[in-house]
């Protein structure tokens, strides 16, 4: 059996760091920056792929592809059975190489069986699902559903397997392969060969297949078809509530898109997809942080280091809320220029939903961080309760707001659900003696409100003044302090060290 990554503190692929807050912050920045290379590539090239689709395809065709992708991802999430999070929890909790091999091989073998079964079933659900959206172009696209689902599911199983072994470089490379190849094949199939929606579909399938192949080959274990029912049963029992939570999470994340499709049609889905493209891209970059955060937090709670873990959670939510709300401020200041520059004037009606969804992204990232802490501390059943609440609020708000406000109503409904579920995360963590301090991240939202008031009162503000508002906001965040000196020191130090290592490797090669 190939040796697994050892606990070497000098290796960015290493296992959990020391528990002190400053040590954790330094190392989590390093790990996040490493994985972030891949997620930044996904964000950048994913945006490029969407820009091509928006400019070269009709709104209805682009909306139909969005529907197809949503269904494929939903099937991948719902058939995962919680094994993605379970494998990280169980592998990071043991040093027994035989058990690690058994856990990973059993997970992959079992998931392969599920993929085969579900791929066959998709042929029978194609027409009933597409009929919900009352558009022939949606029905035509569903012929590609089995292959899209299979590649999506396979990659979503392999990525957490890499994360469970702290193989952050490999995770970054896999993400880069997926995103870059998707953009390149989109250019080739859509622009060069003029293949319309089929070009988007083929680009997606090929890119996911390449990324999954690399991730599989990167696993440092003896790979074989293996079903060890004892460890598999443990993971399935732990993962069952996580499975429910994954389905709920996906449902509330895409509830707005589904409701727009049902009530307004595929073309309006395209407008809303443009509004959420940048927030979704930034949201995907959170995976870089989670890839480091979740395994380390699971290890910290396993060692009963609750005080240190609480400090990290509060530091993480405070910093994440600042970074994301800064993005929301930039969206409020320059949203019209961004949308029309990237996606053309046809999508100018997407600007206001885009700004609202950027605000929603900030509280989403905080909720993700708290929810991951709940799973890490062993409360795998609590996120289901939290997200059920979110789904109920979101469903009611979408039914109420979309007929009145259209895509803007969908964005407002998203905000209602996100803020409605946040207190439950805090309550459940505090019951486990985790000292969460919500004021540490809520102050960022209050500060954002103060800076946005002039935009609401005065309307369009000269460009030069809008540019000036950004550094003023950052200065105010440092003064409060939302951003602390040790946060900046940790980020700068680890960025320099990582850049030095990359530069030296390039010279040596």
GROMACS .gro file of C-alpha atoms in nm:
model
  509
    1UNK     CA    1   0.000   0.000   0.000
    2UNK     CA    2   0.131   0.346  -0.089
    3UNK     CA    3   0.226   0.555   0.213
    4UNK     CA    4  -0.035   0.807   0.312
    5UNK     CA    5   0.050   1.171   0.391
    6UNK     CA    6   0.221   1.196   0.729
    7UNK     CA    7   0.180   1.460   0.997
    8UNK     CA    8   0.457   1.684   0.868
    9UNK     CA    9   0.402   2.043   0.974
   10UNK     CA   10   0.615   2.167   0.689
   11UNK     CA   11   0.393   2.012   0.424
   12UNK     CA   12   0.084   2.197   0.305
   13UNK     CA   13  -0.075   1.856   0.253
   14UNK     CA   14  -0.024   1.772   0.617
   15UNK     CA   15  -0.275   1.672   0.877
   16UNK     CA   16  -0.414   1.896   1.154
   17UNK     CA   17  -0.201   2.178   1.287
   18UNK     CA   18  -0.146   2.293   1.641
   19UNK     CA   19  -0.457   2.407   1.819
   20UNK     CA   20  -0.367   2.762   1.916
   21UNK     CA   21  -0.567   3.028   1.736
   22UNK     CA   22  -0.272   3.206   1.574
   23UNK     CA   23  -0.111   2.876   1.467
   24UNK     CA   24  -0.440   2.762   1.320
   25UNK     CA   25  -0.499   3.091   1.138
   26UNK     CA   26  -0.152   3.082   0.984
   27UNK     CA   27  -0.183   2.723   0.870
   28UNK     CA   28  -0.542   2.749   0.755
   29UNK     CA   29  -0.443   3.044   0.537
   30UNK     CA   30  -0.164   2.830   0.388
   31UNK     CA   31  -0.389   2.533   0.320
   32UNK     CA   32  -0.668   2.752   0.187
   33UNK     CA   33  -0.432   2.936  -0.047
   34UNK     CA   34  -0.303   2.602  -0.177
   35UNK     CA   35  -0.649   2.460  -0.252
   36UNK     CA   36  -0.763   2.806  -0.358
   37UNK     CA   37  -0.552   2.788  -0.673
   38UNK     CA   38  -0.792   2.526  -0.808
   39UNK     CA   39  -1.105   2.696  -0.683
   40UNK     CA   40  -0.989   3.031  -0.820
   41UNK     CA   41  -0.942   2.862  -1.156
   42UNK     CA   42  -1.294   2.720  -1.130
   43UNK     CA   43  -1.431   3.063  -1.045
   44UNK     CA   44  -1.246   3.243  -1.325
   45UNK     CA   45  -1.296   2.987  -1.602
   46UNK     CA   46  -1.650   2.908  -1.489
   47UNK     CA   47  -1.728   3.276  -1.534
   48UNK     CA   48  -1.571   3.263  -1.879
   49UNK     CA   49  -1.788   2.963  -1.976
   50UNK     CA   50  -2.103   3.144  -1.861
   51UNK     CA   51  -2.003   3.459  -2.049
   52UNK     CA   52  -1.970   3.256  -2.370
   53UNK     CA   53  -2.307   3.088  -2.313
   54UNK     CA   54  -2.478   3.420  -2.238
   55UNK     CA   55  -2.337   3.591  -2.549
   56UNK     CA   56  -2.367   3.308  -2.804
   57UNK     CA   57  -2.689   3.126  -2.701
   58UNK     CA   58  -3.049   3.238  -2.690
   59UNK     CA   59  -3.188   3.300  -2.340
   60UNK     CA   60  -3.428   3.005  -2.361
   61UNK     CA   61  -3.153   2.764  -2.469
   62UNK     CA   62  -2.917   2.882  -2.196
   63UNK     CA   63  -3.201   2.851  -1.942
   64UNK     CA   64  -3.269   2.494  -2.057
   65UNK     CA   65  -2.902   2.402  -2.000
   66UNK     CA   66  -2.926   2.549  -1.649
   67UNK     CA   67  -3.229   2.328  -1.580
   68UNK     CA   68  -3.041   2.021  -1.706
   69UNK     CA   69  -2.739   2.101  -1.490
   70UNK     CA   70  -2.955   2.164  -1.182
   71UNK     CA   71  -3.124   1.825  -1.218
   72UNK     CA   72  -2.791   1.645  -1.275
   73UNK     CA   73  -2.635   1.803  -0.965
   74UNK     CA   74  -2.946   1.732  -0.758
   75UNK     CA   75  -2.933   1.364  -0.853
   76UNK     CA   76  -2.562   1.355  -0.767
   77UNK     CA   77  -2.624   1.515  -0.428
   78UNK     CA   78  -2.927   1.302  -0.343
   79UNK     CA   79  -2.759   0.972  -0.440
   80UNK     CA   80  -2.439   1.043  -0.245
   81UNK     CA   81  -2.600   0.919   0.081
   82UNK     CA   82  -2.384   1.155   0.286
   83UNK     CA   83  -2.067   0.962   0.202
   84UNK     CA   84  -1.881   1.276   0.093
   85UNK     CA   85  -1.880   1.428   0.440
   86UNK     CA   86  -1.864   1.089   0.613
   87UNK     CA   87  -1.542   0.988   0.442
   88UNK     CA   88  -1.370   1.306   0.562
   89UNK     CA   89  -1.494   1.253   0.917
   90UNK     CA   90  -1.394   0.885   0.935
   91UNK     CA   91  -1.062   0.898   0.752
   92UNK     CA   92  -0.935   1.196   0.954
   93UNK     CA   93  -1.029   1.013   1.274
   94UNK     CA   94  -0.791   0.720   1.220
   95UNK     CA   95  -0.424   0.654   1.142
   96UNK     CA   96  -0.479   0.289   1.053
   97UNK     CA   97  -0.377   0.264   0.685
   98UNK     CA   98  -0.575  -0.055   0.628
   99UNK     CA   99  -0.889   0.106   0.764
  100UNK     CA  100  -0.830   0.417   0.550
  101UNK     CA  101  -0.792   0.200   0.241
  102UNK     CA  102  -1.107   0.009   0.328
  103UNK     CA  103  -1.306   0.328   0.389
  104UNK     CA  104  -1.209   0.490   0.059
  105UNK     CA  105  -1.239   0.178  -0.161
  106UNK     CA  106  -1.573   0.080  -0.009
  107UNK     CA  107  -1.706   0.432  -0.060
  108UNK     CA  108  -1.597   0.447  -0.424
  109UNK     CA  109  -1.721   0.095  -0.505
  110UNK     CA  110  -2.059   0.156  -0.343
  111UNK     CA  111  -2.097   0.491  -0.516
  112UNK     CA  112  -2.018   0.331  -0.852
  113UNK     CA  113  -2.305   0.087  -0.801
  114UNK     CA  114  -2.540   0.373  -0.719
  115UNK     CA  115  -2.430   0.568  -1.027
  116UNK     CA  116  -2.514   0.274  -1.255
  117UNK     CA  117  -2.860   0.230  -1.104
  118UNK     CA  118  -2.952   0.599  -1.102
  119UNK     CA  119  -2.819   0.651  -1.457
  120UNK     CA  120  -3.065   0.388  -1.579
  121UNK     CA  121  -3.351   0.544  -1.383
  122UNK     CA  122  -3.292   0.886  -1.538
  123UNK     CA  123  -3.433   0.760  -1.868
  124UNK     CA  124  -3.771   0.715  -1.701
  125UNK     CA  125  -3.786   1.054  -1.529
  126UNK     CA  126  -3.677   1.256  -1.834
  127UNK     CA  127  -4.018   1.343  -1.972
  128UNK     CA  128  -4.209   1.399  -1.642
  129UNK     CA  129  -3.938   1.635  -1.516
  130UNK     CA  130  -3.906   1.832  -1.837
  131UNK     CA  131  -4.284   1.872  -1.864
  132UNK     CA  132  -4.282   2.072  -1.541
  133UNK     CA  133  -4.109   2.356  -1.727
  134UNK     CA  134  -4.348   2.346  -2.024
  135UNK     CA  135  -4.076   2.395  -2.286
  136UNK     CA  136  -3.971   2.157  -2.564
  137UNK     CA  137  -3.611   2.275  -2.549
  138UNK     CA  138  -3.589   2.145  -2.191
  139UNK     CA  139  -3.718   1.802  -2.297
  140UNK     CA  140  -3.462   1.784  -2.580
  141UNK     CA  141  -3.176   1.861  -2.342
  142UNK     CA  142  -3.265   1.580  -2.101
  143UNK     CA  143  -3.124   1.313  -2.333
  144UNK     CA  144  -2.784   1.408  -2.188
  145UNK     CA  145  -2.893   1.369  -1.824
  146UNK     CA  146  -2.752   1.018  -1.748
  147UNK     CA  147  -2.395   1.101  -1.852
  148UNK     CA  148  -2.397   1.444  -1.687
  149UNK     CA  149  -2.522   1.289  -1.364
  150UNK     CA  150  -2.266   1.008  -1.372
  151UNK     CA  151  -1.966   1.240  -1.417
  152UNK     CA  152  -2.097   1.486  -1.157
  153UNK     CA  153  -2.154   1.214  -0.899
  154UNK     CA  154  -1.818   1.049  -0.957
  155UNK     CA  155  -1.622   1.369  -0.914
  156UNK     CA  156  -1.823   1.475  -0.607
  157UNK     CA  157  -1.719   1.147  -0.442
  158UNK     CA  158  -1.352   1.163  -0.537
  159UNK     CA  159  -1.288   1.521  -0.423
  160UNK     CA  160  -1.370   1.460  -0.054
  161UNK     CA  161  -1.160   1.143  -0.070
  162UNK     CA  162  -0.862   1.364  -0.157
  163UNK     CA  163  -0.955   1.612   0.116
  164UNK     CA  164  -0.977   1.337   0.377
  165UNK     CA  165  -0.608   1.263   0.314
  166UNK     CA  166  -0.517   1.634   0.324
  167UNK     CA  167  -0.407   1.619  -0.041
  168UNK     CA  168  -0.480   1.985  -0.100
  169UNK     CA  169  -0.245   2.027  -0.396
  170UNK     CA  170  -0.413   1.741  -0.579
  171UNK     CA  171  -0.753   1.890  -0.502
  172UNK     CA  172  -0.639   2.220  -0.650
  173UNK     CA  173  -0.507   2.048  -0.964
  174UNK     CA  174  -0.831   1.851  -1.010
  175UNK     CA  175  -1.038   2.169  -0.983
  176UNK     CA  176  -0.809   2.346  -1.228
  177UNK     CA  177  -0.839   2.059  -1.477
  178UNK     CA  178  -1.217   2.065  -1.452
  179UNK     CA  179  -1.261   2.441  -1.491
  180UNK     CA  180  -0.993   2.512  -1.751
  181UNK     CA  181  -1.089   2.221  -1.975
  182UNK     CA  182  -1.457   2.315  -1.947
  183UNK     CA  183  -1.383   2.668  -2.065
  184UNK     CA  184  -1.159   2.549  -2.350
  185UNK     CA  185  -1.409   2.290  -2.472
  186UNK     CA  186  -1.691   2.545  -2.442
  187UNK     CA  187  -1.497   2.779  -2.671
  188UNK     CA  188  -1.426   2.493  -2.912
  189UNK     CA  189  -1.777   2.345  -2.924
  190UNK     CA  190  -1.992   2.658  -2.891
  191UNK     CA  191  -1.791   2.923  -3.079
  192UNK     CA  192  -1.578   2.725  -3.326
  193UNK     CA  193  -1.814   2.435  -3.406
  194UNK     CA  194  -2.139   2.624  -3.331
  195UNK     CA  195  -2.288   2.325  -3.147
  196UNK     CA  196  -2.539   2.531  -2.944
  197UNK     CA  197  -2.651   2.359  -2.620
  198UNK     CA  198  -2.481   2.032  -2.710
  199UNK     CA  199  -2.149   2.214  -2.694
  200UNK     CA  200  -2.210   2.317  -2.333
  201UNK     CA  201  -2.313   1.964  -2.241
  202UNK     CA  202  -2.012   1.793  -2.402
  203UNK     CA  203  -1.775   2.045  -2.246
  204UNK     CA  204  -1.923   1.975  -1.902
  205UNK     CA  205  -1.908   1.596  -1.936
  206UNK     CA  206  -1.552   1.585  -2.069
  207UNK     CA  207  -1.414   1.830  -1.812
  208UNK     CA  208  -1.569   1.643  -1.517
  209UNK     CA  209  -1.440   1.313  -1.654
  210UNK     CA  210  -1.084   1.448  -1.680
  211UNK     CA  211  -1.094   1.588  -1.326
  212UNK     CA  212  -1.239   1.265  -1.185
  213UNK     CA  213  -0.970   1.060  -1.361
  214UNK     CA  214  -0.692   1.271  -1.214
  215UNK     CA  215  -0.844   1.261  -0.864
  216UNK     CA  216  -0.873   0.883  -0.879
  217UNK     CA  217  -0.514   0.835  -0.992
  218UNK     CA  218  -0.397   1.074  -0.716
  219UNK     CA  219  -0.534   0.864  -0.430
  220UNK     CA  220  -0.227   0.712  -0.255
  221UNK     CA  221  -0.392   0.379  -0.178
  222UNK     CA  222  -0.415   0.035  -0.336
  223UNK     CA  223  -0.726   0.080  -0.546
  224UNK     CA  224  -0.966  -0.209  -0.587
  225UNK     CA  225  -1.335  -0.289  -0.603
  226UNK     CA  226  -1.416  -0.357  -0.242
  227UNK     CA  227  -1.731  -0.356  -0.029
  228UNK     CA  228  -1.650  -0.384   0.339
  229UNK     CA  229  -1.993  -0.361   0.493
  230UNK     CA  230  -1.882  -0.283   0.850
  231UNK     CA  231  -1.709   0.050   0.773
  232UNK     CA  232  -1.962   0.127   0.501
  233UNK     CA  233  -2.246   0.078   0.748
  234UNK     CA  234  -2.077   0.314   0.995
  235UNK     CA  235  -2.046   0.585   0.730
  236UNK     CA  236  -2.400   0.538   0.603
  237UNK     CA  237  -2.545   0.565   0.954
  238UNK     CA  238  -2.343   0.879   1.021
  239UNK     CA  239  -2.413   1.013   0.672
  240UNK     CA  240  -2.790   0.954   0.658
  241UNK     CA  241  -2.884   1.284   0.824
  242UNK     CA  242  -2.611   1.449   0.619
  243UNK     CA  243  -2.776   1.305   0.308
  244UNK     CA  244  -3.105   1.465   0.405
  245UNK     CA  245  -2.918   1.786   0.472
  246UNK     CA  246  -2.742   1.774   0.133
  247UNK     CA  247  -3.074   1.737  -0.044
  248UNK     CA  248  -3.226   2.020   0.156
  249UNK     CA  249  -2.919   2.234   0.100
  250UNK     CA  250  -2.932   2.186  -0.273
  251UNK     CA  251  -3.308   2.233  -0.278
  252UNK     CA  252  -3.301   2.566  -0.099
  253UNK     CA  253  -2.996   2.680  -0.299
  254UNK     CA  254  -3.177   2.612  -0.625
  255UNK     CA  255  -3.533   2.663  -0.507
  256UNK     CA  256  -3.538   3.011  -0.660
  257UNK     CA  257  -3.425   2.880  -1.000
  258UNK     CA  258  -3.683   2.601  -0.994
  259UNK     CA  259  -3.963   2.838  -0.895
  260UNK     CA  260  -3.868   3.087  -1.166
  261UNK     CA  261  -3.874   2.805  -1.421
  262UNK     CA  262  -4.216   2.685  -1.305
  263UNK     CA  263  -4.373   3.031  -1.279
  264UNK     CA  264  -4.191   3.235  -1.545
  265UNK     CA  265  -4.025   2.991  -1.791
  266UNK     CA  266  -3.669   2.899  -1.906
  267UNK     CA  267  -3.584   3.243  -2.049
  268UNK     CA  268  -3.623   3.407  -1.707
  269UNK     CA  269  -3.403   3.134  -1.562
  270UNK     CA  270  -3.127   3.265  -1.789
  271UNK     CA  271  -3.163   3.619  -1.651
  272UNK     CA  272  -3.154   3.492  -1.294
  273UNK     CA  273  -2.861   3.262  -1.369
  274UNK     CA  274  -2.662   3.563  -1.484
  275UNK     CA  275  -2.751   3.741  -1.159
  276UNK     CA  276  -2.626   3.449  -0.952
  277UNK     CA  277  -2.325   3.359  -1.167
  278UNK     CA  278  -2.074   3.575  -0.979
  279UNK     CA  279  -2.211   3.489  -0.630
  280UNK     CA  280  -2.208   3.120  -0.722
  281UNK     CA  281  -1.851   3.145  -0.849
  282UNK     CA  282  -1.738   3.308  -0.526
  283UNK     CA  283  -1.936   3.052  -0.329
  284UNK     CA  284  -1.750   2.770  -0.501
  285UNK     CA  285  -1.424   2.930  -0.388
  286UNK     CA  286  -1.537   2.869  -0.028
  287UNK     CA  287  -1.460   2.503  -0.091
  288UNK     CA  288  -1.091   2.597  -0.067
  289UNK     CA  289  -1.144   2.710   0.290
  290UNK     CA  290  -1.371   2.417   0.378
  291UNK     CA  291  -1.119   2.166   0.244
  292UNK     CA  292  -0.884   2.277   0.521
  293UNK     CA  293  -1.132   2.398   0.783
  294UNK     CA  294  -1.354   2.091   0.813
  295UNK     CA  295  -1.087   1.820   0.857
  296UNK     CA  296  -0.896   2.035   1.107
  297UNK     CA  297  -1.208   2.124   1.308
  298UNK     CA  298  -1.315   1.758   1.314
  299UNK     CA  299  -0.974   1.670   1.452
  300UNK     CA  300  -0.985   1.954   1.710
  301UNK     CA  301  -1.325   1.847   1.844
  302UNK     CA  302  -1.206   1.485   1.854
  303UNK     CA  303  -0.930   1.606   2.091
  304UNK     CA  304  -1.187   1.797   2.305
  305UNK     CA  305  -1.019   2.131   2.230
  306UNK     CA  306  -1.346   2.326   2.244
  307UNK     CA  307  -1.207   2.661   2.357
  308UNK     CA  308  -0.958   2.677   2.072
  309UNK     CA  309  -1.219   2.558   1.824
  310UNK     CA  310  -1.461   2.831   1.940
  311UNK     CA  311  -1.198   3.098   1.882
  312UNK     CA  312  -1.137   2.969   1.532
  313UNK     CA  313  -1.507   2.960   1.444
  314UNK     CA  314  -1.551   3.320   1.558
  315UNK     CA  315  -1.239   3.435   1.372
  316UNK     CA  316  -1.350   3.250   1.057
  317UNK     CA  317  -1.706   3.387   1.054
  318UNK     CA  318  -1.580   3.738   1.124
  319UNK     CA  319  -1.327   3.735   0.839
  320UNK     CA  320  -1.551   3.553   0.592
  321UNK     CA  321  -1.838   3.795   0.652
  322UNK     CA  322  -1.603   4.089   0.592
  323UNK     CA  323  -1.461   3.953   0.265
  324UNK     CA  324  -1.804   3.860   0.128
  325UNK     CA  325  -1.978   4.180   0.235
  326UNK     CA  326  -1.695   4.377   0.073
  327UNK     CA  327  -1.789   4.193  -0.245
  328UNK     CA  328  -2.153   4.292  -0.191
  329UNK     CA  329  -2.050   4.656  -0.153
  330UNK     CA  330  -1.854   4.640  -0.480
  331UNK     CA  331  -2.162   4.486  -0.644
  332UNK     CA  332  -2.380   4.769  -0.512
  333UNK     CA  333  -2.133   5.028  -0.641
  334UNK     CA  334  -2.041   4.878  -0.978
  335UNK     CA  335  -2.302   4.607  -1.044
  336UNK     CA  336  -2.438   4.758  -1.365
  337UNK     CA  337  -2.093   4.791  -1.519
  338UNK     CA  338  -1.999   4.434  -1.422
  339UNK     CA  339  -2.312   4.267  -1.559
  340UNK     CA  340  -2.324   4.456  -1.889
  341UNK     CA  341  -1.949   4.423  -1.948
  342UNK     CA  342  -1.942   4.048  -1.888
  343UNK     CA  343  -2.278   3.937  -2.024
  344UNK     CA  344  -2.401   4.221  -2.252
  345UNK     CA  345  -2.679   4.480  -2.218
  346UNK     CA  346  -2.941   4.207  -2.271
  347UNK     CA  347  -2.897   4.114  -1.905
  348UNK     CA  348  -2.914   4.461  -1.746
  349UNK     CA  349  -3.232   4.356  -1.560
  350UNK     CA  350  -3.014   4.108  -1.368
  351UNK     CA  351  -2.828   4.386  -1.179
  352UNK     CA  352  -3.058   4.429  -0.876
  353UNK     CA  353  -3.096   4.052  -0.816
  354UNK     CA  354  -2.716   4.030  -0.846
  355UNK     CA  355  -2.666   4.286  -0.567
  356UNK     CA  356  -2.917   4.113  -0.338
  357UNK     CA  357  -2.760   3.773  -0.402
  358UNK     CA  358  -2.416   3.912  -0.315
  359UNK     CA  359  -2.556   4.016   0.024
  360UNK     CA  360  -2.702   3.668   0.055
  361UNK     CA  361  -2.362   3.519  -0.026
  362UNK     CA  362  -2.210   3.679   0.283
  363UNK     CA  363  -2.461   3.521   0.524
  364UNK     CA  364  -2.444   3.196   0.324
  365UNK     CA  365  -2.071   3.167   0.390
  366UNK     CA  366  -2.124   3.231   0.761
  367UNK     CA  367  -2.397   2.967   0.769
  368UNK     CA  368  -2.171   2.719   0.588
  369UNK     CA  369  -1.895   2.775   0.842
  370UNK     CA  370  -2.128   2.723   1.137
  371UNK     CA  371  -2.293   2.423   0.972
  372UNK     CA  372  -1.959   2.255   0.904
  373UNK     CA  373  -1.867   2.308   1.269
  374UNK     CA  374  -2.190   2.133   1.368
  375UNK     CA  375  -2.097   1.828   1.161
  376UNK     CA  376  -1.737   1.837   1.287
  377UNK     CA  377  -1.853   1.835   1.649
  378UNK     CA  378  -2.063   1.525   1.574
  379UNK     CA  379  -2.410   1.684   1.536
  380UNK     CA  380  -2.473   1.547   1.188
  381UNK     CA  381  -2.851   1.553   1.242
  382UNK     CA  382  -2.878   1.924   1.326
  383UNK     CA  383  -2.808   2.070   0.980
  384UNK     CA  384  -3.120   1.886   0.859
  385UNK     CA  385  -3.333   2.079   1.108
  386UNK     CA  386  -3.161   2.406   1.017
  387UNK     CA  387  -3.205   2.359   0.644
  388UNK     CA  388  -3.563   2.238   0.677
  389UNK     CA  389  -3.639   2.572   0.840
  390UNK     CA  390  -3.457   2.748   0.557
  391UNK     CA  391  -3.647   2.553   0.292
  392UNK     CA  392  -3.988   2.625   0.447
  393UNK     CA  393  -3.915   2.998   0.472
  394UNK     CA  394  -3.768   3.005   0.121
  395UNK     CA  395  -4.057   2.816  -0.035
  396UNK     CA  396  -4.317   3.046   0.119
  397UNK     CA  397  -4.120   3.358   0.026
  398UNK     CA  398  -4.067   3.244  -0.334
  399UNK     CA  399  -4.437   3.172  -0.386
  400UNK     CA  400  -4.515   3.514  -0.243
  401UNK     CA  401  -4.246   3.731  -0.403
  402UNK     CA  402  -4.180   3.586  -0.752
  403UNK     CA  403  -4.528   3.655  -0.898
  404UNK     CA  404  -4.501   4.015  -0.773
  405UNK     CA  405  -4.135   4.106  -0.824
  406UNK     CA  406  -4.010   3.842  -1.070
  407UNK     CA  407  -3.639   3.759  -1.041
  408UNK     CA  408  -3.593   4.032  -0.778
  409UNK     CA  409  -3.853   3.851  -0.567
  410UNK     CA  410  -3.652   3.529  -0.593
  411UNK     CA  411  -3.344   3.710  -0.460
  412UNK     CA  412  -3.545   3.859  -0.171
  413UNK     CA  413  -3.680   3.513  -0.087
  414UNK     CA  414  -3.322   3.382  -0.077
  415UNK     CA  415  -3.227   3.649   0.178
  416UNK     CA  416  -3.530   3.567   0.393
  417UNK     CA  417  -3.439   3.201   0.414
  418UNK     CA  418  -3.069   3.263   0.483
  419UNK     CA  419  -3.120   3.506   0.769
  420UNK     CA  420  -3.404   3.296   0.906
  421UNK     CA  421  -3.186   2.989   0.960
  422UNK     CA  422  -2.875   3.156   1.103
  423UNK     CA  423  -2.993   3.170   1.468
  424UNK     CA  424  -3.052   2.793   1.472
  425UNK     CA  425  -2.688   2.725   1.384
  426UNK     CA  426  -2.579   2.941   1.674
  427UNK     CA  427  -2.821   2.779   1.920
  428UNK     CA  428  -2.717   2.423   1.832
  429UNK     CA  429  -2.346   2.500   1.856
  430UNK     CA  430  -2.387   2.667   2.194
  431UNK     CA  431  -2.570   2.359   2.322
  432UNK     CA  432  -2.250   2.166   2.246
  433UNK     CA  433  -2.046   2.416   2.452
  434UNK     CA  434  -1.911   2.591   2.143
  435UNK     CA  435  -1.893   2.963   2.226
  436UNK     CA  436  -2.021   3.122   1.904
  437UNK     CA  437  -2.041   3.503   1.907
  438UNK     CA  438  -2.277   3.622   1.631
  439UNK     CA  439  -2.207   3.991   1.693
  440UNK     CA  440  -1.857   3.933   1.556
  441UNK     CA  441  -1.998   3.878   1.206
  442UNK     CA  442  -2.324   4.076   1.229
  443UNK     CA  443  -2.132   4.400   1.280
  444UNK     CA  444  -2.006   4.362   0.922
  445UNK     CA  445  -2.363   4.367   0.791
  446UNK     CA  446  -2.445   4.676   0.999
  447UNK     CA  447  -2.140   4.855   0.859
  448UNK     CA  448  -2.245   4.758   0.506
  449UNK     CA  449  -2.588   4.909   0.568
  450UNK     CA  450  -2.434   5.241   0.671
  451UNK     CA  451  -2.226   5.259   0.353
  452UNK     CA  452  -2.515   5.164   0.124
  453UNK     CA  453  -2.755   5.429   0.261
  454UNK     CA  454  -2.603   5.708   0.042
  455UNK     CA  455  -2.660   5.493  -0.268
  456UNK     CA  456  -3.026   5.452  -0.176
  457UNK     CA  457  -3.076   5.819  -0.087
  458UNK     CA  458  -2.883   5.985  -0.371
  459UNK     CA  459  -2.920   5.723  -0.645
  460UNK     CA  460  -2.643   5.725  -0.906
  461UNK     CA  461  -2.316   5.856  -0.759
  462UNK     CA  462  -2.015   5.971  -0.969
  463UNK     CA  463  -1.771   5.691  -1.048
  464UNK     CA  464  -1.477   5.855  -0.866
  465UNK     CA  465  -1.674   5.879  -0.542
  466UNK     CA  466  -1.785   5.518  -0.574
  467UNK     CA  467  -1.422   5.411  -0.608
  468UNK     CA  468  -1.336   5.608  -0.292
  469UNK     CA  469  -1.607   5.432  -0.088
  470UNK     CA  470  -1.427   5.095  -0.109
  471UNK     CA  471  -1.107   5.191   0.082
  472UNK     CA  472  -1.317   5.388   0.330
  473UNK     CA  473  -1.516   5.074   0.404
  474UNK     CA  474  -1.197   4.870   0.452
  475UNK     CA  475  -1.054   5.137   0.684
  476UNK     CA  476  -1.374   5.136   0.890
  477UNK     CA  477  -1.358   4.754   0.916
  478UNK     CA  478  -1.000   4.772   1.047
  479UNK     CA  479  -1.093   5.048   1.295
  480UNK     CA  480  -1.387   4.862   1.453
  481UNK     CA  481  -1.195   4.610   1.446
  482UNK     CA  482  -1.362   4.361   1.216
  483UNK     CA  483  -1.026   4.286   1.058
  484UNK     CA  484  -0.754   4.248   1.323
  485UNK     CA  485  -0.380   4.292   1.299
  486UNK     CA  486  -0.306   3.924   1.363
  487UNK     CA  487  -0.540   3.829   1.076
  488UNK     CA  488  -0.344   4.045   0.836
  489UNK     CA  489  -0.009   3.922   0.969
  490UNK     CA  490  -0.111   3.556   0.927
  491UNK     CA  491  -0.239   3.612   0.575
  492UNK     CA  492   0.064   3.813   0.461
  493UNK     CA  493   0.315   3.571   0.617
  494UNK     CA  494   0.162   3.260   0.466
  495UNK     CA  495   0.109   3.424   0.128
  496UNK     CA  496   0.478   3.515   0.114
  497UNK     CA  497   0.589   3.168   0.221
  498UNK     CA  498   0.363   3.000  -0.033
  499UNK     CA  499   0.481   3.234  -0.311
  500UNK     CA  500   0.845   3.165  -0.216
  501UNK     CA  501   0.791   2.787  -0.232
  502UNK     CA  502   0.618   2.808  -0.571
  503UNK     CA  503   0.888   3.038  -0.709
  504UNK     CA  504   1.172   2.813  -0.588
  505UNK     CA  505   1.004   2.507  -0.741
  506UNK     CA  506   0.965   2.685  -1.074
  507UNK     CA  507   1.334   2.780  -1.072
  508UNK     CA  508   1.442   2.429  -0.975
  509UNK     CA  509   1.229   2.275  -1.251
   0.00000   0.00000   0.00000
